[in-house]
PDB file of C-alpha atoms and ligand atoms in Angstrom:
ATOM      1  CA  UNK A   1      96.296  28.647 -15.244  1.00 58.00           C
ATOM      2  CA  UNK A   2      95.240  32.296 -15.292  1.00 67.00           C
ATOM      3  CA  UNK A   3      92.065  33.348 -14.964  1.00 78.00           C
ATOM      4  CA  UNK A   4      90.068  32.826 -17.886  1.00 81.00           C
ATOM      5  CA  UNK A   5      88.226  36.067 -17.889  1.00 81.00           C
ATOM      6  CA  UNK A   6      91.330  37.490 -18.475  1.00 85.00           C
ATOM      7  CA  UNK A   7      92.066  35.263 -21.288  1.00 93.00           C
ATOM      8  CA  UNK A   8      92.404  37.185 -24.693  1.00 95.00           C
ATOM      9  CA  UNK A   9      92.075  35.609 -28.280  1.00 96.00           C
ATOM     10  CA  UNK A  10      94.500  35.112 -30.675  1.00 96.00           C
ATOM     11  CA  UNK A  11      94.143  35.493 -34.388  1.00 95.00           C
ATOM     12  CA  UNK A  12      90.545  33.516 -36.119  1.00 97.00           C
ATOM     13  CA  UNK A  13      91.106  30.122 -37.045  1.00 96.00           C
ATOM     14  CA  UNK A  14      87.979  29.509 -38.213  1.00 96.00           C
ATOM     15  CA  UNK A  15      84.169  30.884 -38.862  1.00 96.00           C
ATOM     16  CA  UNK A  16      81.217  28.954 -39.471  1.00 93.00           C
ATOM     17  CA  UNK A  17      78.070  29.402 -39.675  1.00 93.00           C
ATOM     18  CA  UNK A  18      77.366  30.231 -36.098  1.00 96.00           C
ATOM     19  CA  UNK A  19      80.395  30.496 -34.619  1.00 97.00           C
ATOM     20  CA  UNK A  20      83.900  32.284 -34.836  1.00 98.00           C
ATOM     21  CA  UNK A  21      87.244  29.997 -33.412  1.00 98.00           C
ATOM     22  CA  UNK A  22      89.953  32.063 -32.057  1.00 98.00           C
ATOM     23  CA  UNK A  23      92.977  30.668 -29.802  1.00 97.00           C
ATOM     24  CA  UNK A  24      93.394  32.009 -26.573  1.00 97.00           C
ATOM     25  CA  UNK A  25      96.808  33.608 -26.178  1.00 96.00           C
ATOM     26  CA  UNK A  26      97.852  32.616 -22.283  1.00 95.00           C
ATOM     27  CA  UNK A  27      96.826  28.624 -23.143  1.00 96.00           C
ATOM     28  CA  UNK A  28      97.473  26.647 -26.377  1.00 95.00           C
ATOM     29  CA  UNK A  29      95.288  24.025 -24.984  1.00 96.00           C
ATOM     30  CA  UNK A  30      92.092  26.290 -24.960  1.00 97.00           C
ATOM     31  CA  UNK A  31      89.472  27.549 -28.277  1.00 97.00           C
ATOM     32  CA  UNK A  32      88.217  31.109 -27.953  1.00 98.00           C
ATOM     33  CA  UNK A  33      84.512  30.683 -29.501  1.00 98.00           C
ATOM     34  CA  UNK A  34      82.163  33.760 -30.813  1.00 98.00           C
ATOM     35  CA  UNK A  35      78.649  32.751 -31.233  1.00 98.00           C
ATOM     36  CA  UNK A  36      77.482  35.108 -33.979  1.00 98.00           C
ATOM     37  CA  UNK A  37      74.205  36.730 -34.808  1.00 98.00           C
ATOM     38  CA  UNK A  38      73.730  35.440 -37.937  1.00 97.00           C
ATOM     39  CA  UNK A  39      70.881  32.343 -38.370  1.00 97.00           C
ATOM     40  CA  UNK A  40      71.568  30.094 -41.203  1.00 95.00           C
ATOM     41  CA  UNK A  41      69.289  27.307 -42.386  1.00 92.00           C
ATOM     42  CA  UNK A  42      68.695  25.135 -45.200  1.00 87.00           C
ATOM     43  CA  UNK A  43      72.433  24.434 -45.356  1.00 83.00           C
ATOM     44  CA  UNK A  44      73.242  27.884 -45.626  1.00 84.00           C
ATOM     45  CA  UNK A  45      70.768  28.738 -48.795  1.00 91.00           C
ATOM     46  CA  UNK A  46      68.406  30.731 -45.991  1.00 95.00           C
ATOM     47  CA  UNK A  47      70.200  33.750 -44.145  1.00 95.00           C
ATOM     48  CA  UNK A  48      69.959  36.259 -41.409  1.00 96.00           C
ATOM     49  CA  UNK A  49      71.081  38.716 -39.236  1.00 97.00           C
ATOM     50  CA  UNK A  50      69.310  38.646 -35.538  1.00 97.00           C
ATOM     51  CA  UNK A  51      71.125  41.164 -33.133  1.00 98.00           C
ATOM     52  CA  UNK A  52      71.196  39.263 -29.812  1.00 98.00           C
ATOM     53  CA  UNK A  53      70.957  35.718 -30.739  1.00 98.00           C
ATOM     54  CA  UNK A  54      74.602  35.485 -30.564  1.00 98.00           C
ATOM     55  CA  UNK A  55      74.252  36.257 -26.672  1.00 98.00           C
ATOM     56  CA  UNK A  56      71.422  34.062 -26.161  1.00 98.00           C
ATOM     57  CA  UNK A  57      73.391  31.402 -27.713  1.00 98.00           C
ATOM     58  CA  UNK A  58      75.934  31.420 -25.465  1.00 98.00           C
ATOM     59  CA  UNK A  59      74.000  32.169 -22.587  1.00 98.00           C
ATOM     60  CA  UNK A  60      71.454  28.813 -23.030  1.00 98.00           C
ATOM     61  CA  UNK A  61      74.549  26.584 -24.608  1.00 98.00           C
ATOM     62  CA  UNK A  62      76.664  27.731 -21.587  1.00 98.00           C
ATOM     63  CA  UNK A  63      73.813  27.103 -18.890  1.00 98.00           C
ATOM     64  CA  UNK A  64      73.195  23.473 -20.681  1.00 98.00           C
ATOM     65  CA  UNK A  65      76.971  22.310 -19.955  1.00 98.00           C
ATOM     66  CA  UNK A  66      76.996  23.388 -16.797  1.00 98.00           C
ATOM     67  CA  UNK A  67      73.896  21.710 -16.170  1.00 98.00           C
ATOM     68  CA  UNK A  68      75.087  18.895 -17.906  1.00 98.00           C
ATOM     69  CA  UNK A  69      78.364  18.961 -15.891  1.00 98.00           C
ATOM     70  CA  UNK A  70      76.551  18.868 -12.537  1.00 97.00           C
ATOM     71  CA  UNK A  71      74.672  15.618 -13.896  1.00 97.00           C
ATOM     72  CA  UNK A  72      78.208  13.937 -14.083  1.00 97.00           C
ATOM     73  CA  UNK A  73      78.240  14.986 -18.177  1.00 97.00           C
ATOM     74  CA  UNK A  74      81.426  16.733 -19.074  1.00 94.00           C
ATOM     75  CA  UNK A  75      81.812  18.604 -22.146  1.00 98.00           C
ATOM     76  CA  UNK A  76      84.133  21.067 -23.660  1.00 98.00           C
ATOM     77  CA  UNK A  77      82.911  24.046 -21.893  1.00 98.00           C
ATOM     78  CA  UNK A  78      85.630  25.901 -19.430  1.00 97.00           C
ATOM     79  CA  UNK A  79      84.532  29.506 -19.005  1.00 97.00           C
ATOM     80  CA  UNK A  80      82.174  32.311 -20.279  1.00 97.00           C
ATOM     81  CA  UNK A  81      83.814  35.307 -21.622  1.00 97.00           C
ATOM     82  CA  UNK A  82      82.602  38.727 -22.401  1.00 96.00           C
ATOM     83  CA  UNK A  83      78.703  38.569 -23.364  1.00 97.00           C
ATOM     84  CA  UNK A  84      78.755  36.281 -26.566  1.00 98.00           C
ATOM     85  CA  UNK A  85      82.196  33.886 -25.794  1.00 98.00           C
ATOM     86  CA  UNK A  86      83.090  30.984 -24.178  1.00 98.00           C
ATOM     87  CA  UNK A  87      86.508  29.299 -23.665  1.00 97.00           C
ATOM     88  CA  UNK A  88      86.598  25.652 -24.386  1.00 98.00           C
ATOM     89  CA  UNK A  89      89.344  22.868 -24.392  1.00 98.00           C
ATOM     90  CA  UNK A  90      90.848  22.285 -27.978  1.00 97.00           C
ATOM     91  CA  UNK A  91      89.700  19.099 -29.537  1.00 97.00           C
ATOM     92  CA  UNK A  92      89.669  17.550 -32.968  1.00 97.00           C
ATOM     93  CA  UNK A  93      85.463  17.600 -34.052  1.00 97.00           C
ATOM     94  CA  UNK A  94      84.421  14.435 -35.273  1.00 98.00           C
ATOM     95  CA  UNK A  95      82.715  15.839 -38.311  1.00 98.00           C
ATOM     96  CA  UNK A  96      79.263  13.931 -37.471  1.00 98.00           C
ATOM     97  CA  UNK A  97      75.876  15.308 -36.449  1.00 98.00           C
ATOM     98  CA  UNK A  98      74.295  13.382 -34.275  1.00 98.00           C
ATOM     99  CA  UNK A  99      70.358  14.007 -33.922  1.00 98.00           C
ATOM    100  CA  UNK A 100      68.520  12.548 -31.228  1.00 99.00           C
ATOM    101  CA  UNK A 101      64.917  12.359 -31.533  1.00 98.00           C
ATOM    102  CA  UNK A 102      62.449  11.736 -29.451  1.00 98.00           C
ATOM    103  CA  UNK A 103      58.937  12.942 -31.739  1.00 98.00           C
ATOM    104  CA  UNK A 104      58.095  12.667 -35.625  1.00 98.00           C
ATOM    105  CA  UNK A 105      59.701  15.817 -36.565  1.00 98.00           C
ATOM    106  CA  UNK A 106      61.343  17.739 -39.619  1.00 98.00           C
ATOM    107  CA  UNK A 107      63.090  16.019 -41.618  1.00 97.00           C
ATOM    108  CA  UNK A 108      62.349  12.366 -40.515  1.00 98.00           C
ATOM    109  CA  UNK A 109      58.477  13.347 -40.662  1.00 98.00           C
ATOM    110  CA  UNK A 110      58.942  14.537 -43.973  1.00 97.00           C
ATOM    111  CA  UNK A 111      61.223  11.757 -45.556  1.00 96.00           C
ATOM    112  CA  UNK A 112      58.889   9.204 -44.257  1.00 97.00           C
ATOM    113  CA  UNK A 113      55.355  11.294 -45.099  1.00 98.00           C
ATOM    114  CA  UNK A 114      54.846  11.213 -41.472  1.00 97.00           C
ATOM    115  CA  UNK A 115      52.890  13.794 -39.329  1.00 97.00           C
ATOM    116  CA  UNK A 116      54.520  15.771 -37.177  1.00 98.00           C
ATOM    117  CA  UNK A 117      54.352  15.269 -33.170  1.00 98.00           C
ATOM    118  CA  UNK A 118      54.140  11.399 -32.622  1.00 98.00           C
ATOM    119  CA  UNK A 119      56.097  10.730 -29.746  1.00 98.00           C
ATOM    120  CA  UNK A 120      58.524   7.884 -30.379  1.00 98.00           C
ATOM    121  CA  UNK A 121      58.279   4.154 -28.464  1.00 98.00           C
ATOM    122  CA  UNK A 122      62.508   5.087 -28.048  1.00 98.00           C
ATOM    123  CA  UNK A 123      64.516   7.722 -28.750  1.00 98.00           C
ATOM    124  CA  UNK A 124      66.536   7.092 -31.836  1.00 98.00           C
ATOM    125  CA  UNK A 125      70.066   8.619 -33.126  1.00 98.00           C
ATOM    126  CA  UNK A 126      70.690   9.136 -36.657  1.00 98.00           C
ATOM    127  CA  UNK A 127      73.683  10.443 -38.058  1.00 98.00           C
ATOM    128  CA  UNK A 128      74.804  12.700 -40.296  1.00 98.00           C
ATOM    129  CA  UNK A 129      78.305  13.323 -42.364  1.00 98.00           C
ATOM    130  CA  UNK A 130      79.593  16.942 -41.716  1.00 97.00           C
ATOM    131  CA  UNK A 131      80.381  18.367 -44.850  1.00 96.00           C
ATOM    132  CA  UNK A 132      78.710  21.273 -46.397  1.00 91.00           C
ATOM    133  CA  UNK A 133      79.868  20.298 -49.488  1.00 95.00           C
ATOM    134  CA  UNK A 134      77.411  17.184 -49.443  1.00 96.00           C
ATOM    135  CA  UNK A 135      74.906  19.046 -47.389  1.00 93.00           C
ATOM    136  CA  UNK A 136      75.978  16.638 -44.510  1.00 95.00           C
ATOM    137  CA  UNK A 137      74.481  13.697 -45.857  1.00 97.00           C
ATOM    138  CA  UNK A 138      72.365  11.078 -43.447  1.00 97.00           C
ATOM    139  CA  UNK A 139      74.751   8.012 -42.935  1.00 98.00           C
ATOM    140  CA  UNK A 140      74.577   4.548 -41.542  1.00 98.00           C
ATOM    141  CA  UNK A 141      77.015   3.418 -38.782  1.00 98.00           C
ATOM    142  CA  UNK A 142      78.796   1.631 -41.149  1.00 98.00           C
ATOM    143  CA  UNK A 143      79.368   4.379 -43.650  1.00 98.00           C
ATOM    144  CA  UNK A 144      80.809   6.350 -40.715  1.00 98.00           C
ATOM    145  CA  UNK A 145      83.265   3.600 -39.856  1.00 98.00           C
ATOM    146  CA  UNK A 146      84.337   1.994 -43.712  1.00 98.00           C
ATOM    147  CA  UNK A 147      83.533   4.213 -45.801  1.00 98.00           C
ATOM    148  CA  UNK A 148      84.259   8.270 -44.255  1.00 98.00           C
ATOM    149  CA  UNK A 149      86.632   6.472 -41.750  1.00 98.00           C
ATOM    150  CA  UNK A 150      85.697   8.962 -39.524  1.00 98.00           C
ATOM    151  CA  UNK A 151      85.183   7.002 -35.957  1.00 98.00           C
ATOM    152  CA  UNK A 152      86.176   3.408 -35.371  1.00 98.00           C
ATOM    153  CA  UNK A 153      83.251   1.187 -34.367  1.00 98.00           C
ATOM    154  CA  UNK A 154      83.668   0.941 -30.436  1.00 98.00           C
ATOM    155  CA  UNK A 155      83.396   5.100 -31.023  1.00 98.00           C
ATOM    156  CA  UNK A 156      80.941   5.068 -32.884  1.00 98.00           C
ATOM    157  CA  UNK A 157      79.319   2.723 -30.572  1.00 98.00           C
ATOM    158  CA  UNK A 158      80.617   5.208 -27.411  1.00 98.00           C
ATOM    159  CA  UNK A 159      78.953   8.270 -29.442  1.00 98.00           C
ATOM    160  CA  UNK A 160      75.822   7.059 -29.584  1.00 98.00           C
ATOM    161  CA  UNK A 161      75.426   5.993 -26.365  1.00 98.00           C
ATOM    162  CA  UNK A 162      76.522   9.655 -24.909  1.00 98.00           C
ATOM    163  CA  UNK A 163      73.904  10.871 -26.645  1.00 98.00           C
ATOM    164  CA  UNK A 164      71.099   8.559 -25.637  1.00 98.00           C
ATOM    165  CA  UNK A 165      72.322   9.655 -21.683  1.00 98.00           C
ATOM    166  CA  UNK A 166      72.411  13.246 -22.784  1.00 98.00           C
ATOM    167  CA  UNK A 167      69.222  12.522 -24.172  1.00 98.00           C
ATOM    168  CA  UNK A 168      67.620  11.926 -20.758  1.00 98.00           C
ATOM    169  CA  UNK A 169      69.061  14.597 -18.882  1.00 98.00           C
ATOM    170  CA  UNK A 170      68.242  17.152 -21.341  1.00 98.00           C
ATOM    171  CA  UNK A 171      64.666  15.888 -21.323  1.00 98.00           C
ATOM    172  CA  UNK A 172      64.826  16.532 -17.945  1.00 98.00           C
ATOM    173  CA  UNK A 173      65.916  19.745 -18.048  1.00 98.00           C
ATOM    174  CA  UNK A 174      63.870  21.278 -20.597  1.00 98.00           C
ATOM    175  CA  UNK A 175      60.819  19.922 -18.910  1.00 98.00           C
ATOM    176  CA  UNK A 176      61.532  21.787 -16.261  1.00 98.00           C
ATOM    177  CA  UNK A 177      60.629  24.828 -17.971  1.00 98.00           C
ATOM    178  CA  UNK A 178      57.685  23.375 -19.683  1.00 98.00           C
ATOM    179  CA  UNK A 179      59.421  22.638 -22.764  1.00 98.00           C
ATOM    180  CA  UNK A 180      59.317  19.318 -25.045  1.00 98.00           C
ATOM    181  CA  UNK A 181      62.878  18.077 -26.153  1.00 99.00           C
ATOM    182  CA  UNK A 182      61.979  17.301 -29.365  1.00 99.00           C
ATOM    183  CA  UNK A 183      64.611  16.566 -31.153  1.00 98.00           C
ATOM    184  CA  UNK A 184      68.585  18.147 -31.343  1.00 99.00           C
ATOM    185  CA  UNK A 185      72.218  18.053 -33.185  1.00 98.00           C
ATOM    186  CA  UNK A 186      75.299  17.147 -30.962  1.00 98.00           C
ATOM    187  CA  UNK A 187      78.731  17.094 -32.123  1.00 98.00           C
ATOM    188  CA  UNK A 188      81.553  15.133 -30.241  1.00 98.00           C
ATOM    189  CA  UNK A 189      85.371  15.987 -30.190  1.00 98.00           C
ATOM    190  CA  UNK A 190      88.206  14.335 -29.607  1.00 97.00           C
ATOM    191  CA  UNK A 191      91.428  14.670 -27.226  1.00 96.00           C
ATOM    192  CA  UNK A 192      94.930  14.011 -28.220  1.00 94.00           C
ATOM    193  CA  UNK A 193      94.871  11.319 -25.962  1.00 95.00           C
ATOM    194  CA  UNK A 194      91.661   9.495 -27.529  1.00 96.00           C
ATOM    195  CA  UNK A 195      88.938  10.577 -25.164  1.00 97.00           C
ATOM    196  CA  UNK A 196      85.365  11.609 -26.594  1.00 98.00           C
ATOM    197  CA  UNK A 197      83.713  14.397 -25.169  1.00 98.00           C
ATOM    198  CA  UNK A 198      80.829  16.938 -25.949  1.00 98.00           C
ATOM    199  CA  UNK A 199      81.431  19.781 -28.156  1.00 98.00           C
ATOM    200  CA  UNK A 200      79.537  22.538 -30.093  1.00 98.00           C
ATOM    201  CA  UNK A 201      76.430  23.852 -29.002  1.00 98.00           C
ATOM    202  CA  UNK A 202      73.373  22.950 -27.534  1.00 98.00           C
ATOM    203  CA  UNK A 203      70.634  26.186 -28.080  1.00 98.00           C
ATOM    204  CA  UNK A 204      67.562  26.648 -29.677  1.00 98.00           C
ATOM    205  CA  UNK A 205      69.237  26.243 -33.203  1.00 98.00           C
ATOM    206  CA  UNK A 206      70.471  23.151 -32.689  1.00 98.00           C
ATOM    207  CA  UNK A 207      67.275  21.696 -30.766  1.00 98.00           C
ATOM    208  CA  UNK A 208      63.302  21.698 -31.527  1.00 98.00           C
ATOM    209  CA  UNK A 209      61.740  22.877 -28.128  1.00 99.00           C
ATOM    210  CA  UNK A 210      57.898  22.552 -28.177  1.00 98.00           C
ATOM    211  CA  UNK A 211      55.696  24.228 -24.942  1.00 98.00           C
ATOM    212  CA  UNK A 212      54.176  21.327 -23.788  1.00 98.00           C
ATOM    213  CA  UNK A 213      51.224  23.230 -23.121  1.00 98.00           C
ATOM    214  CA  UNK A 214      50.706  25.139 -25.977  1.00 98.00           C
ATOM    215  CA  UNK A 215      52.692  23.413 -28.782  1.00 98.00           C
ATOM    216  CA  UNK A 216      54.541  26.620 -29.291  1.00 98.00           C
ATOM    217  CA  UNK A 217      57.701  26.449 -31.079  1.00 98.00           C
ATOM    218  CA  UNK A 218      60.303  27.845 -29.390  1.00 98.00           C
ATOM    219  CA  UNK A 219      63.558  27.257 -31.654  1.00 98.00           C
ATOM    220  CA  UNK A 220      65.027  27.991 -34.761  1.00 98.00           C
ATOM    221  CA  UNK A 221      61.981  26.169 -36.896  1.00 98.00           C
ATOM    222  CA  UNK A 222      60.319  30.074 -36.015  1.00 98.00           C
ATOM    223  CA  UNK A 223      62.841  30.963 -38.776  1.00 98.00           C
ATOM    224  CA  UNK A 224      62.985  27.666 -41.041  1.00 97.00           C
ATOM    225  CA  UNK A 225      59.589  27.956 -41.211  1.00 97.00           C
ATOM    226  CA  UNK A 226      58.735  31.862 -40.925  1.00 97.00           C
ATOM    227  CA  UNK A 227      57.085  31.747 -38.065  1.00 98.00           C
ATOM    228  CA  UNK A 228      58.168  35.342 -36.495  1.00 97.00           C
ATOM    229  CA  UNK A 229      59.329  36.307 -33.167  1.00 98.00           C
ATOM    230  CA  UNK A 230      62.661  34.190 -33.336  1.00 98.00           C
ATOM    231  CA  UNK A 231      64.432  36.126 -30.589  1.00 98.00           C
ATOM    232  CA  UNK A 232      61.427  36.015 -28.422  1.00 98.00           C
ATOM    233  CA  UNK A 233      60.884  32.768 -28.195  1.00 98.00           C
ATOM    234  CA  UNK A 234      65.286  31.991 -27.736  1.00 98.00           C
ATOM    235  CA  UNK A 235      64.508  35.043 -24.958  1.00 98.00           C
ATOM    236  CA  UNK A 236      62.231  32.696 -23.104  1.00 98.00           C
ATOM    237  CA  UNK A 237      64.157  29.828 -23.146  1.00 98.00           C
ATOM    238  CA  UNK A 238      66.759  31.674 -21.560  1.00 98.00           C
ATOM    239  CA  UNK A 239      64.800  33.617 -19.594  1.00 98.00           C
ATOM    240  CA  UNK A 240      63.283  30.332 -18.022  1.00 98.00           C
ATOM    241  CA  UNK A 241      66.008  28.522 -17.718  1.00 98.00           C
ATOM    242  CA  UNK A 242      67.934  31.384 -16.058  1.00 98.00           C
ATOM    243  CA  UNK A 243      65.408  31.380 -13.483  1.00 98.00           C
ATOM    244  CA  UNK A 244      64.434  27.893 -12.705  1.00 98.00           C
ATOM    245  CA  UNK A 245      68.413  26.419 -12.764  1.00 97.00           C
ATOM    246  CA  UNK A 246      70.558  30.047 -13.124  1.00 93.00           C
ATOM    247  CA  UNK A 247      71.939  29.799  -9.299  1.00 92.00           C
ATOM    248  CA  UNK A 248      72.335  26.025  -8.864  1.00 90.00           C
ATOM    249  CA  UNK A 249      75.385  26.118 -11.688  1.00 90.00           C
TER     250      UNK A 249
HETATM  251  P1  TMP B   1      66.182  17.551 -38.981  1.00 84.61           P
HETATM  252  O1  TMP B   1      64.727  17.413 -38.701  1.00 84.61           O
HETATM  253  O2  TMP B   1      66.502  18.621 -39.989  1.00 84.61           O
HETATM  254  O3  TMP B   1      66.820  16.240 -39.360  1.00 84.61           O
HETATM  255  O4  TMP B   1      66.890  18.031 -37.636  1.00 84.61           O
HETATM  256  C1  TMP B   1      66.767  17.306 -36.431  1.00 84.61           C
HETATM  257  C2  TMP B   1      67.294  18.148 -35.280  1.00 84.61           C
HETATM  258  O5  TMP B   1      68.695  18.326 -35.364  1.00 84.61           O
HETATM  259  C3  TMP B   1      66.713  19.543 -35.213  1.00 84.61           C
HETATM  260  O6  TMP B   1      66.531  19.874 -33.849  1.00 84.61           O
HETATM  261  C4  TMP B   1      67.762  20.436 -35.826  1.00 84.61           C
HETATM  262  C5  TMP B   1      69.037  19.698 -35.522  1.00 84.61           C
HETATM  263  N1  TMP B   1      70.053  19.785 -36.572  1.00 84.61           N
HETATM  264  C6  TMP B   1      70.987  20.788 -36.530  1.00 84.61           C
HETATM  265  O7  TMP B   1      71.017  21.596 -35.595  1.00 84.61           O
HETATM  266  N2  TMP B   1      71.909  20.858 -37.529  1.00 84.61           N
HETATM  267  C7  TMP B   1      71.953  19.976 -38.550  1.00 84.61           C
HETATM  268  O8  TMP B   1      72.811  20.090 -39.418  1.00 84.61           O
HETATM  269  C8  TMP B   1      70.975  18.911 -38.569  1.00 84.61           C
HETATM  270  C9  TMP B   1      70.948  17.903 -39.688  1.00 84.61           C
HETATM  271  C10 TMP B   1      70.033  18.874 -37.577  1.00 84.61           C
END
């Protein structure tokens, strides 16, 4: 295999809403991804342009597979590439959002007319259909299985569980810089020859990160919710996890 940072993309494949797909031209097996600068929310209604959150992106999401890695997690992280890319392995997304929570937050606070902040007896999974569409609608196990078709029970099953051990070590992690793990996304793909492993992102957009000293938000509710300083707050998630866990990966 060469070296990936001399991989180069291929044509664009696909852009969402944070990210750009591209092939990578010396192996068919491999995704060229471009986090972008823009910060969506409200399924896309809510837009932005932040120069620099595309790099800080890739930067914390990069650090947290590694870390992950290390803690016997594998995901589909291979290589960084030039300041806002990483190469991953190709696999098929299993269009489901899979929050973890572990407080009364956002949109579980607010369905149930619940305060914000309660820390949960057990951290819980819910899952959502991906499909913009629909606004990825909130789902029950067996909607995801009879209905969408999209995962057979025993992966369903598999999913969840993956993201209950993720769960922990990301706790961990997070607390290491002082920071609540609140609540986040995952996404799961699929190889050709069945396996399930870890995909997307994990970053301040996808997470709610609370200083467990202060309370201060320090993810991508600063923009849901107007609180300012969005890129100073991703900056010191980085920053601190840079320097408490930047040489041990
Ligand atoms: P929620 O409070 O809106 O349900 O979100 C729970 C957590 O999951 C929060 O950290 C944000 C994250 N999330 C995403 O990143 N993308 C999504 O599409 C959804 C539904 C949640």
């Amino acid at each position: 295999m060469a070296h990936p940072a001399s991989f180069t993309k291929t044509e664009m494949f696909y852009e969402g809403k944070a990210k750009r797909l591209f092939g990578v031209k010396e192996d068919a097996s491999l995704i060229y991804q471009e986090f972008k600068d823009s910060l969506t929310a409200l399924n896309g209604i809510k837009k932005s342009e932040m120069s620099g959150k595309g790099i800080l992106n890739r930067d914390i999401s990069s650090l947290v597979f590694r870390y992950l890695k290390k803690h016997g997690q594998s995901s589909h992280w291979v290589a960084d590439i030039g300041v806002n890319a990483m190469v991953t392995k190709k696999v098929k997304i299993i269009p489901l959002e899979v929050v973890v929570r572990n407080v009364v937050a956002g949109s579980l606070a607010k369905k149930l007319n619940q305060e914000e902040g309660r820390d949960l007896e057990k951290a819980i999974v819910d899952l959502h259909f991906k499909d913009d569409s629909l606004s990825d609608p909130f789902i029950n196990d067996d909607q995801a299985v009879h209905v969408l078709k999209v995962a057979t029970e025993v992966e369903v099953k598999k999913i969840k569980s993956m993201a209950l051990e993720i769960n922990e070590k990301l706790k961990t992690l997070f607390l290491g810089i002082g920071l609540k793990l609140v609540d986040f996304k995952l996404e799961f793909g699929k190889f050709e020859n069945g396996e399930i492993v870890l995909a997307d992102e994990i970053s301040p957009d996808t997470c709610r990160l609370w200083d467990v000293k202060t309370g201060e938000k320090r993810d991508k509710d600063r923009f849901r919710r107007d609180l300012g300083d969005v890129l100073e707050n991703y900056r010191i998630v980085w920053n601190d996890l840079n320097k408490k866990y930047g040489t041990g990966l």
